[in-house]
Short mmCIF file of N, CA and C in Angstrom, two decimals:
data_model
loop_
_atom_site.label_atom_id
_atom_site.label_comp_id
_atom_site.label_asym_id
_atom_site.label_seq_id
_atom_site.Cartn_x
_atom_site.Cartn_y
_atom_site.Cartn_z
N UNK A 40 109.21 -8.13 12.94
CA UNK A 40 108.64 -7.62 11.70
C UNK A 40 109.25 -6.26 11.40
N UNK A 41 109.96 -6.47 9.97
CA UNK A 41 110.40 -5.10 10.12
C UNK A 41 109.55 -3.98 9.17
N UNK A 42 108.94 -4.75 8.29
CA UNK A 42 107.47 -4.01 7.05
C UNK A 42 106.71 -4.80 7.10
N UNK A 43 105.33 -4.00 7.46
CA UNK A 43 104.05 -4.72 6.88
C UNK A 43 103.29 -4.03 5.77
N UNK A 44 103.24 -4.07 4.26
CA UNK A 44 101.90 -3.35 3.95
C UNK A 44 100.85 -3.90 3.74
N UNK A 45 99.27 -3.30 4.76
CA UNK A 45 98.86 -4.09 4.30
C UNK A 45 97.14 -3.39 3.71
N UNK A 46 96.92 -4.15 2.77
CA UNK A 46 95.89 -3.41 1.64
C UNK A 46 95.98 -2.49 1.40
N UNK A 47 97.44 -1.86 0.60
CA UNK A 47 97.47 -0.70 0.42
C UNK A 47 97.01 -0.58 -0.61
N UNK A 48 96.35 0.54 -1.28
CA UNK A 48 96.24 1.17 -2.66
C UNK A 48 96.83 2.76 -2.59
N UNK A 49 97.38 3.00 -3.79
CA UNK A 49 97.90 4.58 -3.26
C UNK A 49 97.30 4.77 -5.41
N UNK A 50 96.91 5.81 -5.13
CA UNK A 50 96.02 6.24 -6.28
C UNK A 50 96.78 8.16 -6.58
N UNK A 51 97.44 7.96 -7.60
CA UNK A 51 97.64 9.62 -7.63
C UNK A 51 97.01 10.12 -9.28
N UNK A 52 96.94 11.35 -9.11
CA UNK A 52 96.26 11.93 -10.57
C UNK A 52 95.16 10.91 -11.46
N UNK A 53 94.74 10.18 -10.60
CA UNK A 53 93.78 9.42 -11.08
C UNK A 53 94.03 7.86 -11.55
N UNK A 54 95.37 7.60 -11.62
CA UNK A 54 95.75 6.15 -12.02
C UNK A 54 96.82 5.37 -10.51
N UNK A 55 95.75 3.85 -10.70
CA UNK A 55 95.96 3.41 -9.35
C UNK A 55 97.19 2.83 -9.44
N UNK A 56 98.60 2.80 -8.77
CA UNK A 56 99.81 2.38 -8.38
C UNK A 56 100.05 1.52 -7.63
N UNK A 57 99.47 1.26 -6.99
CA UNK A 57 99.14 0.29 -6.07
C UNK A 57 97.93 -0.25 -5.78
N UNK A 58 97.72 -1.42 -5.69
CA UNK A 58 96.29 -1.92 -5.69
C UNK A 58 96.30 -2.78 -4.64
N UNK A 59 95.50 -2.60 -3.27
CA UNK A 59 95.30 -3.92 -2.22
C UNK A 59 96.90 -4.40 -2.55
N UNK A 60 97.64 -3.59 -2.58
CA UNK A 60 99.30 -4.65 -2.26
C UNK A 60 99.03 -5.23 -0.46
N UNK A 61 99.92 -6.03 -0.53
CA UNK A 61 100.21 -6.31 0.99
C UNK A 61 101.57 -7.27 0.73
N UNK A 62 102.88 -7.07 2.02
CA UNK A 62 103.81 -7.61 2.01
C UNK A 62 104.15 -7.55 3.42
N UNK A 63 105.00 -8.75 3.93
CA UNK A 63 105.70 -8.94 4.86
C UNK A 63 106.75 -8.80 4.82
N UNK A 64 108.05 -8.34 5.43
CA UNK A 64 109.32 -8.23 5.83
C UNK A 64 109.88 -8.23 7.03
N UNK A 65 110.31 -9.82 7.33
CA UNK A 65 110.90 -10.00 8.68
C UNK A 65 112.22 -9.83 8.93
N UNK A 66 112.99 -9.25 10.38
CA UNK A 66 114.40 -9.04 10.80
C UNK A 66 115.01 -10.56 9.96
N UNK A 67 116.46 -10.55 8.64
CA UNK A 67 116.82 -11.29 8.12
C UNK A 67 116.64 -12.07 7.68
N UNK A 68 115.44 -11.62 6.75
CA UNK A 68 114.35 -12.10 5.79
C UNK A 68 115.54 -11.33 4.45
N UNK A 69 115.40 -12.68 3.20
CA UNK A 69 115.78 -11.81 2.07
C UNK A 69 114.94 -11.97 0.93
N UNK A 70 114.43 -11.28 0.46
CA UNK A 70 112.90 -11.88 -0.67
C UNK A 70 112.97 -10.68 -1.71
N UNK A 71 112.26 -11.06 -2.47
CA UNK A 71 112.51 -10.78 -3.85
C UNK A 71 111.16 -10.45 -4.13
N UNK A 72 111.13 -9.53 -5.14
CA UNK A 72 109.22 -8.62 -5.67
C UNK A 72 109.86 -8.34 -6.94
N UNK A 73 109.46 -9.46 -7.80
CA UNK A 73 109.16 -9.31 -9.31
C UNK A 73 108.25 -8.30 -10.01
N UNK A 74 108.06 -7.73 -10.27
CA UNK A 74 107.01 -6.94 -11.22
C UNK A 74 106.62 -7.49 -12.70
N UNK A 75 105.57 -7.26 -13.03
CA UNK A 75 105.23 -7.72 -14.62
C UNK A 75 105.89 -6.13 -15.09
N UNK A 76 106.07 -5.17 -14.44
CA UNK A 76 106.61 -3.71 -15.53
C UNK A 76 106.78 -3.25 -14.29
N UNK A 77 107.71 -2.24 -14.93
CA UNK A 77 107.79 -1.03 -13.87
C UNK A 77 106.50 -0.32 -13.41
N UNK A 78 105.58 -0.23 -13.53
CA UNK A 78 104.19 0.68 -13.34
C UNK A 78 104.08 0.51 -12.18
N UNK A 79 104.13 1.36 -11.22
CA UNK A 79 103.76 1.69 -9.48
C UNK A 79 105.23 1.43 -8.82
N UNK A 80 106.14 0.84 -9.07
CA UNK A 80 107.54 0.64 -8.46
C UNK A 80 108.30 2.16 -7.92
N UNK A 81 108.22 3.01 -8.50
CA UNK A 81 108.47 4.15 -7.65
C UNK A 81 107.62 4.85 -6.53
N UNK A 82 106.21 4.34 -6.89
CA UNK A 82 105.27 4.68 -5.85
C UNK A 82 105.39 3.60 -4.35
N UNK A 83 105.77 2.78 -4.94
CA UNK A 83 106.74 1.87 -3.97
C UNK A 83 107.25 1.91 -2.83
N UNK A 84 108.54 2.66 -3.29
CA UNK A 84 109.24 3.08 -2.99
C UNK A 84 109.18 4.26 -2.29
N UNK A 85 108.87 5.26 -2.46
CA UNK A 85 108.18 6.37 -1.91
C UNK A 85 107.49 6.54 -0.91
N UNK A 86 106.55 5.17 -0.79
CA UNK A 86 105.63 4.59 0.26
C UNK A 86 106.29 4.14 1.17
N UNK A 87 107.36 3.25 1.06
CA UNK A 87 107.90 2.14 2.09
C UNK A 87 109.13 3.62 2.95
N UNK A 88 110.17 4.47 2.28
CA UNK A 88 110.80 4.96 2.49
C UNK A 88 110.58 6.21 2.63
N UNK A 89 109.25 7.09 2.37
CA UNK A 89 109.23 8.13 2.57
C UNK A 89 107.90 8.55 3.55
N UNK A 90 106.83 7.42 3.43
CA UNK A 90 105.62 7.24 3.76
C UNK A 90 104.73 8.47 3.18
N UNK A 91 104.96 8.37 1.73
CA UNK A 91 104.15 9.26 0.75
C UNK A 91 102.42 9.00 0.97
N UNK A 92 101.50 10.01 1.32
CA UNK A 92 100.00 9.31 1.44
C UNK A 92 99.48 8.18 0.50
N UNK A 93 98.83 7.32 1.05
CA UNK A 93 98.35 6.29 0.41
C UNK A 93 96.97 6.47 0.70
N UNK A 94 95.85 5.85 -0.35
CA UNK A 94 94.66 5.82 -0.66
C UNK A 94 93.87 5.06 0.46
N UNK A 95 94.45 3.64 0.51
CA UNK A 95 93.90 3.13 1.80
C UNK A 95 95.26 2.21 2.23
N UNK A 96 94.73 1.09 3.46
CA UNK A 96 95.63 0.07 3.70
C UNK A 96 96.25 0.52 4.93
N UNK A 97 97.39 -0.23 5.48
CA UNK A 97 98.15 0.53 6.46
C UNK A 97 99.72 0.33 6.52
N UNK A 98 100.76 0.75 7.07
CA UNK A 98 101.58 0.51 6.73
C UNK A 98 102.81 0.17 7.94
N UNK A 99 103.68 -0.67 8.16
CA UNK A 99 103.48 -0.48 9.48
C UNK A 99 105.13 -0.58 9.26
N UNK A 100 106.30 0.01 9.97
CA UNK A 100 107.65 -0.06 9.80
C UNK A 100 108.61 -0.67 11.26
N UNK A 101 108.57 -1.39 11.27
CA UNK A 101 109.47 -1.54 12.61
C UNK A 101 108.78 -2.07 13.88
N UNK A 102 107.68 -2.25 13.77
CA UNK A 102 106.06 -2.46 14.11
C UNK A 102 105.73 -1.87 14.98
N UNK A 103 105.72 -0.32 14.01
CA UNK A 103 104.81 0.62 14.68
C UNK A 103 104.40 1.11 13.48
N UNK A 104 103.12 1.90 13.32
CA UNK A 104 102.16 1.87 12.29
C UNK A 104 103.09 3.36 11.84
N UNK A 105 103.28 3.52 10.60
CA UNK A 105 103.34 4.75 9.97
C UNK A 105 102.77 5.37 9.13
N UNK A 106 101.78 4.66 8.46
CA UNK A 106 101.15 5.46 7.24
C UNK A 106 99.75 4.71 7.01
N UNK A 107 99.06 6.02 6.83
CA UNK A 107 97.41 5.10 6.92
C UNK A 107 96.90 6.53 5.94
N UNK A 108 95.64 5.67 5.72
CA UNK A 108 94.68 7.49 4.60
C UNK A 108 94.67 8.53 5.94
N UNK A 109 95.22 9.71 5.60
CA UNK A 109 94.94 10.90 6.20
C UNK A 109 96.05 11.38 7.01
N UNK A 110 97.07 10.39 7.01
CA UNK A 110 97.99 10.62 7.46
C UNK A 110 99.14 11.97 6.75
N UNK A 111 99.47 12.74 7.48
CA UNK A 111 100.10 13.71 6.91
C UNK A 111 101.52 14.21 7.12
N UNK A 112 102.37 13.99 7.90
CA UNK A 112 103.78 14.20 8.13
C UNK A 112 104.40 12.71 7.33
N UNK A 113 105.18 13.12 6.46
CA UNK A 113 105.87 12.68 5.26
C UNK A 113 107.36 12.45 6.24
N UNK A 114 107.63 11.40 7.10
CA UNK A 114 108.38 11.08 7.63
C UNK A 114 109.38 9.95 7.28
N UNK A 115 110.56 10.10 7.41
CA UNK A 115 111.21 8.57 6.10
C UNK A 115 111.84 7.79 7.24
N UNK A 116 111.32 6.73 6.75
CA UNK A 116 111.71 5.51 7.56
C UNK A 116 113.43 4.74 7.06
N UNK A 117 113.81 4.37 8.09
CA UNK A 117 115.39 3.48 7.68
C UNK A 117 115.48 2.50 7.09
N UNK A 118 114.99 3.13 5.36
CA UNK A 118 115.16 2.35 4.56
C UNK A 118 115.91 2.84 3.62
N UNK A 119 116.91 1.80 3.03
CA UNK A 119 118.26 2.56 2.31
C UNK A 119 118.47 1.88 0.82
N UNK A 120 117.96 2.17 -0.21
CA UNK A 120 117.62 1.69 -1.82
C UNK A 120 118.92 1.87 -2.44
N UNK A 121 119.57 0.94 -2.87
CA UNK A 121 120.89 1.00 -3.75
C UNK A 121 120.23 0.44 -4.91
N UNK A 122 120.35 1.56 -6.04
CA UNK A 122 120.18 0.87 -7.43
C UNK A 122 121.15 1.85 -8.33
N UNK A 123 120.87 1.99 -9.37
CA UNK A 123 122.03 1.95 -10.58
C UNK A 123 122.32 3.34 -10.63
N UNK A 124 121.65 4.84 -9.71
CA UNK A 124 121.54 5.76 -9.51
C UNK A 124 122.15 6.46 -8.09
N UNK A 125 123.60 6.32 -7.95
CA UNK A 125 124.29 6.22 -7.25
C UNK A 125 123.63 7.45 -6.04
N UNK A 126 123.83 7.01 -4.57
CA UNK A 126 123.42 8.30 -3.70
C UNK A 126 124.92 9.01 -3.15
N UNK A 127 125.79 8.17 -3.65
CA UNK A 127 127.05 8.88 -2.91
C UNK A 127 127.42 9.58 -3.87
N UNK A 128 128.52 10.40 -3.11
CA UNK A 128 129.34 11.53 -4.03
C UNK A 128 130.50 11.28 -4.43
N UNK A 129 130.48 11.67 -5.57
CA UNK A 129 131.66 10.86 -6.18
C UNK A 129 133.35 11.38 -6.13
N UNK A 130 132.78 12.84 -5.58
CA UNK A 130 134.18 13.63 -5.57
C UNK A 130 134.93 13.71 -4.13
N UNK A 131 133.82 12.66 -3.15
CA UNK A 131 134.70 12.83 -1.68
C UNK A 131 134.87 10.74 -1.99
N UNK A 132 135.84 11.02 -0.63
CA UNK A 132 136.41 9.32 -0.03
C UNK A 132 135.58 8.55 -0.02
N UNK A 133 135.93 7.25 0.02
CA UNK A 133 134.68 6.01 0.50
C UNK A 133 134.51 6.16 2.02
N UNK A 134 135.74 6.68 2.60
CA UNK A 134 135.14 7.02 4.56
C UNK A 134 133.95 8.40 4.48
N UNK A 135 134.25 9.18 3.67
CA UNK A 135 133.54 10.04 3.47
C UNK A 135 132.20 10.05 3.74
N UNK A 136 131.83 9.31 2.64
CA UNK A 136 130.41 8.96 1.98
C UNK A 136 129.50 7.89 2.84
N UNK A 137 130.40 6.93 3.67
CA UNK A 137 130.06 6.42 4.71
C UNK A 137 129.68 7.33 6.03
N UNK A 138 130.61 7.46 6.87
CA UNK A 138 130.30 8.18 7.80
C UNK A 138 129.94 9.84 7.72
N UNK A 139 130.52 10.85 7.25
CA UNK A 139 130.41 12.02 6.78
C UNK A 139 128.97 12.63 6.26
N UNK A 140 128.83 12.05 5.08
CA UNK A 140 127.03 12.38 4.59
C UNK A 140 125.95 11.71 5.08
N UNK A 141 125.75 11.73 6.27
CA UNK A 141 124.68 11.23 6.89
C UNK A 141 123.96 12.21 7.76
N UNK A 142 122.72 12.26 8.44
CA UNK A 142 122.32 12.61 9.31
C UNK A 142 122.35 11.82 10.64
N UNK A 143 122.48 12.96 11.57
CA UNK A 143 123.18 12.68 12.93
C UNK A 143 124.68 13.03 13.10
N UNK A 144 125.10 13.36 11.89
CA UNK A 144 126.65 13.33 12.01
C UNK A 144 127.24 14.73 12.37
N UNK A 145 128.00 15.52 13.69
CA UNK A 145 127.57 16.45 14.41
C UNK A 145 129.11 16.58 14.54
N UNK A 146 130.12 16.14 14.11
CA UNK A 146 131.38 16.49 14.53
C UNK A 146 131.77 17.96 13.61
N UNK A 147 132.54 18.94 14.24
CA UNK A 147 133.11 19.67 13.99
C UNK A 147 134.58 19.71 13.53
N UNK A 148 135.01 18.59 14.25
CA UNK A 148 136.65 18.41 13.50
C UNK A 148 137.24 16.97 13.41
N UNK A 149 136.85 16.54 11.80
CA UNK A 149 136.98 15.26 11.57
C UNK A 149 138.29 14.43 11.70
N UNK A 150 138.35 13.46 12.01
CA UNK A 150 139.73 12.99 11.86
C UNK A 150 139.69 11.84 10.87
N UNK A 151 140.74 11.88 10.03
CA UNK A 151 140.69 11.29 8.90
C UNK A 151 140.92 10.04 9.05
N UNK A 152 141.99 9.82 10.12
CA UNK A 152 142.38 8.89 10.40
C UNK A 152 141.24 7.59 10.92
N UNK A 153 140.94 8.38 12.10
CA UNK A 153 139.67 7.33 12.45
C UNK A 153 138.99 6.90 11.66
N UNK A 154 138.32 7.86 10.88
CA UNK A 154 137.11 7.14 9.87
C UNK A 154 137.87 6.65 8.83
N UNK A 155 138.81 6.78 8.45
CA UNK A 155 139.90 5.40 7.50
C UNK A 155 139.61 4.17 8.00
N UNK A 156 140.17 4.51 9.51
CA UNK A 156 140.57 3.11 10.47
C UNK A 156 139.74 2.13 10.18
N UNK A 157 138.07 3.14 10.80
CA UNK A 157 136.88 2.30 10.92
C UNK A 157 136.03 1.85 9.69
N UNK A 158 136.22 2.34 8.43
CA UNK A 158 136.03 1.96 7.24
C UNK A 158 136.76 0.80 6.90
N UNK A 159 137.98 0.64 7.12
CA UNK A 159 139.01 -0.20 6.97
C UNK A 159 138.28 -1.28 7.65
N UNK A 160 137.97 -1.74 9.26
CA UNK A 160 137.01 -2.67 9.84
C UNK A 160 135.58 -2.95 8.76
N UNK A 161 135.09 -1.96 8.42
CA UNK A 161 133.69 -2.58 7.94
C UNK A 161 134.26 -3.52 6.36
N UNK A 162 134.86 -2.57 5.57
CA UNK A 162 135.52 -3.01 4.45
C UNK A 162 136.08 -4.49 3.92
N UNK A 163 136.97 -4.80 5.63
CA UNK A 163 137.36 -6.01 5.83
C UNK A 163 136.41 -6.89 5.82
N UNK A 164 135.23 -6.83 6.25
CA UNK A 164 134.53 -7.81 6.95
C UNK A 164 133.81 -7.98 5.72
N UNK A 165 133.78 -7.50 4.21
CA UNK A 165 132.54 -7.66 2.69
C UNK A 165 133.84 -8.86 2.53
N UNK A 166 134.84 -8.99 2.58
CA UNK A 166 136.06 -9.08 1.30
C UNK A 166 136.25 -9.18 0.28
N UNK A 167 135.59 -7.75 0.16
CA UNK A 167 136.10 -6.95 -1.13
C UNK A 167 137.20 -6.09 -0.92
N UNK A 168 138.02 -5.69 -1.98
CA UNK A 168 139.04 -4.70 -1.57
C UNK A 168 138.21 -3.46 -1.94
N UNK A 169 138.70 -2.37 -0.57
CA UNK A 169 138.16 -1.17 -0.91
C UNK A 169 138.71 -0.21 0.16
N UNK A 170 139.57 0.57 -0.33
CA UNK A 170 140.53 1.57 -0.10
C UNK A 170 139.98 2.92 0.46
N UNK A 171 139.88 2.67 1.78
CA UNK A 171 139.08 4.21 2.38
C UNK A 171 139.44 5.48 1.85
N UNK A 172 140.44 5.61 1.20
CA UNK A 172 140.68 7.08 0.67
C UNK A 172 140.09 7.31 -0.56
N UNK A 173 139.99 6.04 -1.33
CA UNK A 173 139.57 6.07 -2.74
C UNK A 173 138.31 7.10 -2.94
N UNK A 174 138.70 7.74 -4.10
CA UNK A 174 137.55 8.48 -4.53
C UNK A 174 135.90 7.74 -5.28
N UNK A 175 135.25 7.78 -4.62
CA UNK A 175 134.34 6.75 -5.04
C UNK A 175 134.16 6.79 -6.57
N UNK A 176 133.95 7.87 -7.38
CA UNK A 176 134.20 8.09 -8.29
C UNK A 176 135.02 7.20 -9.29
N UNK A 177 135.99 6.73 -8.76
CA UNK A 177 136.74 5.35 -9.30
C UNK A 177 136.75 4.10 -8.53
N UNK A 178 135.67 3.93 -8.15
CA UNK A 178 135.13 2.29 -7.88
C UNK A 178 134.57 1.87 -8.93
N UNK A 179 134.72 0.03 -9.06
CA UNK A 179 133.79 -0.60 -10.12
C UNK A 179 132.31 -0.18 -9.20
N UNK A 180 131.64 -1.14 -10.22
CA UNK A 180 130.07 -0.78 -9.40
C UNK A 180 130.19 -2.00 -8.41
N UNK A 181 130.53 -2.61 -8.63
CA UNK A 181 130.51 -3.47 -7.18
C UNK A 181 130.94 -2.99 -5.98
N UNK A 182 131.91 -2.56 -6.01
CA UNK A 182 132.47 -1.53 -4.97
C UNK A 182 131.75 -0.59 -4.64
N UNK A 183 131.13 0.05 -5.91
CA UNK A 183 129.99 1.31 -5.11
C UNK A 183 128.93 0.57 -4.11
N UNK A 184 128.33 -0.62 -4.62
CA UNK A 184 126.98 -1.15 -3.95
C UNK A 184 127.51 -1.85 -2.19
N UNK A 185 128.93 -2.08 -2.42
CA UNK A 185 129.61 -2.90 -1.13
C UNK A 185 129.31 -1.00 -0.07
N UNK A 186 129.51 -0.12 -0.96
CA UNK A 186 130.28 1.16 -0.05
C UNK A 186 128.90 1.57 0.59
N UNK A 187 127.64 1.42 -0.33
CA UNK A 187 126.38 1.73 -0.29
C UNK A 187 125.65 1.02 0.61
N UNK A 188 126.12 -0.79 0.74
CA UNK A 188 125.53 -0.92 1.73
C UNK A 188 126.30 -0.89 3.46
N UNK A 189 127.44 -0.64 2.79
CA UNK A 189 128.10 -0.30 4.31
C UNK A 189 127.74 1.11 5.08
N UNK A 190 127.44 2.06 4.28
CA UNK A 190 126.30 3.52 4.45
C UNK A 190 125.31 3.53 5.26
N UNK A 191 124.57 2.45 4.64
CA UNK A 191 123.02 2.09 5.18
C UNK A 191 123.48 1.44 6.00
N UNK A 192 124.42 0.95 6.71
CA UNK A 192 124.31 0.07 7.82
C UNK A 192 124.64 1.03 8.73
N UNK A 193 125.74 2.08 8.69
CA UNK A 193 126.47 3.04 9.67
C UNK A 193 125.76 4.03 10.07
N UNK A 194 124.48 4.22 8.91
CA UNK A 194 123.15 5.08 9.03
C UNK A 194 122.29 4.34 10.04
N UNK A 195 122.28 3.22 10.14
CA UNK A 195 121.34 2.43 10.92
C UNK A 195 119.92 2.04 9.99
N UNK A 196 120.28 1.90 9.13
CA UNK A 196 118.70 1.33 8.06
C UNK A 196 118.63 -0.05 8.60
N UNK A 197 117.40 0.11 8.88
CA UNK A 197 116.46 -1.61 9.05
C UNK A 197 116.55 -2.31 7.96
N UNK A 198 115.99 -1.77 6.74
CA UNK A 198 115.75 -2.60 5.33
C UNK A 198 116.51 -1.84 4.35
N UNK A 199 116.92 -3.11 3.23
CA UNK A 199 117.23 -2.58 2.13
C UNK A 199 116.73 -2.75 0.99
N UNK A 200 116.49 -1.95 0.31
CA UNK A 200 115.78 -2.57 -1.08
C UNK A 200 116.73 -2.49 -2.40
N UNK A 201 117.20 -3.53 -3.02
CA UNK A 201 118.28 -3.62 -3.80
C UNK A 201 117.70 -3.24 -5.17
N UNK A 202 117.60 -2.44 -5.77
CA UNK A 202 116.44 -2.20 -7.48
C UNK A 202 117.53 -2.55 -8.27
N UNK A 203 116.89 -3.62 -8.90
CA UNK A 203 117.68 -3.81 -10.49
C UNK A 203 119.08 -3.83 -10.20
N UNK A 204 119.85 -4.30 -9.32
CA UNK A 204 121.00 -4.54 -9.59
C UNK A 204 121.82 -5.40 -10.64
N UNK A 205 120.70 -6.69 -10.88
CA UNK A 205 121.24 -6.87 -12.56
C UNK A 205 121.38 -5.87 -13.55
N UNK A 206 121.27 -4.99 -13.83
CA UNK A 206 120.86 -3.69 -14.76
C UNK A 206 122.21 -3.08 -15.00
N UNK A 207 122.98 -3.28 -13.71
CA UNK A 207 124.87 -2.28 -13.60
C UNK A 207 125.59 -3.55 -13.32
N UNK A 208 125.30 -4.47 -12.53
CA UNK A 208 126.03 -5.56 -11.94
C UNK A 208 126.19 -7.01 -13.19
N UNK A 209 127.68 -7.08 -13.24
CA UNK A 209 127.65 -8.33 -13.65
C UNK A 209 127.72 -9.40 -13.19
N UNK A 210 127.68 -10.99 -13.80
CA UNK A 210 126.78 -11.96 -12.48
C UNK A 210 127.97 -12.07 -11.74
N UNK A 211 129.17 -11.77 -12.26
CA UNK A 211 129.89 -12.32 -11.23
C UNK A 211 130.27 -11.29 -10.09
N UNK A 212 129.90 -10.23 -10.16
CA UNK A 212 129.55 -9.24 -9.32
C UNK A 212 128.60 -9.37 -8.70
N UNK A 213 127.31 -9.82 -9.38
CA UNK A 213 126.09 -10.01 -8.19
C UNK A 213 126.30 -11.41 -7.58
N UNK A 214 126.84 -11.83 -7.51
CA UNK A 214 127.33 -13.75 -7.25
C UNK A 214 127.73 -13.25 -6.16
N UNK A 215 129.04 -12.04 -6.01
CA UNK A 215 129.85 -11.76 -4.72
C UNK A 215 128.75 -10.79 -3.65
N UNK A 216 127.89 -9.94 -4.72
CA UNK A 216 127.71 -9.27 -3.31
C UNK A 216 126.10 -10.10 -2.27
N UNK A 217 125.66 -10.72 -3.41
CA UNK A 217 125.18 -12.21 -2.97
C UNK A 217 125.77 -12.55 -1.61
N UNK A 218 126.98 -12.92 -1.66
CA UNK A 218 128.06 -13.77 -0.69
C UNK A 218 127.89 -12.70 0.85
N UNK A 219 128.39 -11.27 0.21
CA UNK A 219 128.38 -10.39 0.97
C UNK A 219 126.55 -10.41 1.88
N UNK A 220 126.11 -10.31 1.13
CA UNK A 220 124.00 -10.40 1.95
C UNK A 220 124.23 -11.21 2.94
N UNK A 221 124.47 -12.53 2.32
CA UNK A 221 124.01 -13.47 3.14
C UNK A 221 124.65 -13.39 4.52
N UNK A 222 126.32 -13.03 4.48
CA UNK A 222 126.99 -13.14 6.04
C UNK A 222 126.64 -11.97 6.40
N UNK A 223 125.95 -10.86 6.05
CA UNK A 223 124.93 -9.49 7.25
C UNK A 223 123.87 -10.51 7.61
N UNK A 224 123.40 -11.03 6.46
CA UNK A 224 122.02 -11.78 7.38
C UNK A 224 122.13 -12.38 8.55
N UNK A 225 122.96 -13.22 8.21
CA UNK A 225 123.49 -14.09 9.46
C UNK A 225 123.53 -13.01 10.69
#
């Protein structure tokens, strides 16, 4: 189990965002959460990835409990959200933005080469083309979301939550990175 919520309600400034939600998320599980509107979807989010206080319910990540009423250290769990609001930087490399902007990352004198090399391995394995030096900045968006989830993987994120990728992605872009999900699942 890698998320449980369960009976959550998270209530802020007086309007409820969540109501008795509850969801399961198992290790290479891929599922889908429709909304009738956006209304509570960032509170969501916030909840699952940041463990923002919630009203009631419990919440459990990795299956160990993280967030319950009264709970107070705002601790973020390894969860890594690619949607149409890019988290990488657009003015460094795709090795960059992979290995480089992360936490944990403690080297003092990078070698370019390596993290080419090893970008080059993860890169291979989407087959998509994607050029470790490239400035992300000039990737299609497919390429950003391939670079984004190769990030979250080198970060070590458990879950991903994909928002609205129809919204930037065209189908035949979401068709491929489709292709791409399924052989991580595996």
């Amino acid at each position: 189990e890698i998320l449980r919520l369960q009976n959550v309600t998270k209530v802020s400034s007086g309007v409820t965002l969540l109501d008795q939600f509850n969801m399961m998320v198992y290790k290479g599980e891929i599922m889908g959460l429709l909304p009738l509107n956006t209304h509570g979807i960032s509170a969501f989010l916030d909840v699952i990835c940041q463990n923002t206080p919630i009203s009631s319910g419990c919440i459990y990540f990795n299956e160990k409990e993280k967030n319950y009423p009264g709970y107070i250290t705002e601790s973020p769990n390894k969860v890594y959200v690619i949607e149409k609001t890019s988290s990488l930087a657009g003015n460094l490399t795709v090795s960059d933005n992979i290995f480089v902007l992360r936490k944990g990352f403690k080297k003092y004198y990078i070698s370019n080469k390596v993290l080419k090399a090893q970008t080059k391995i993860l890169a291979e394995e989407t087959g998509i083309h994607i050029d470790p030096g490239e400035y992300v900045d000039r990737l299609s968006p497919l390429q950003c979301c391939v670079v984004e989830l190769l990030k979250g993987m080198a970060g070590g994120a458990k879950l991903f939550v994909l928002n609205e990728l129809a919204s930037f992605l065209s189908s035949v872009a979401l068709s491929q990175f489709h292709k791409i999900l399924l052989h991580y699942k595996e």
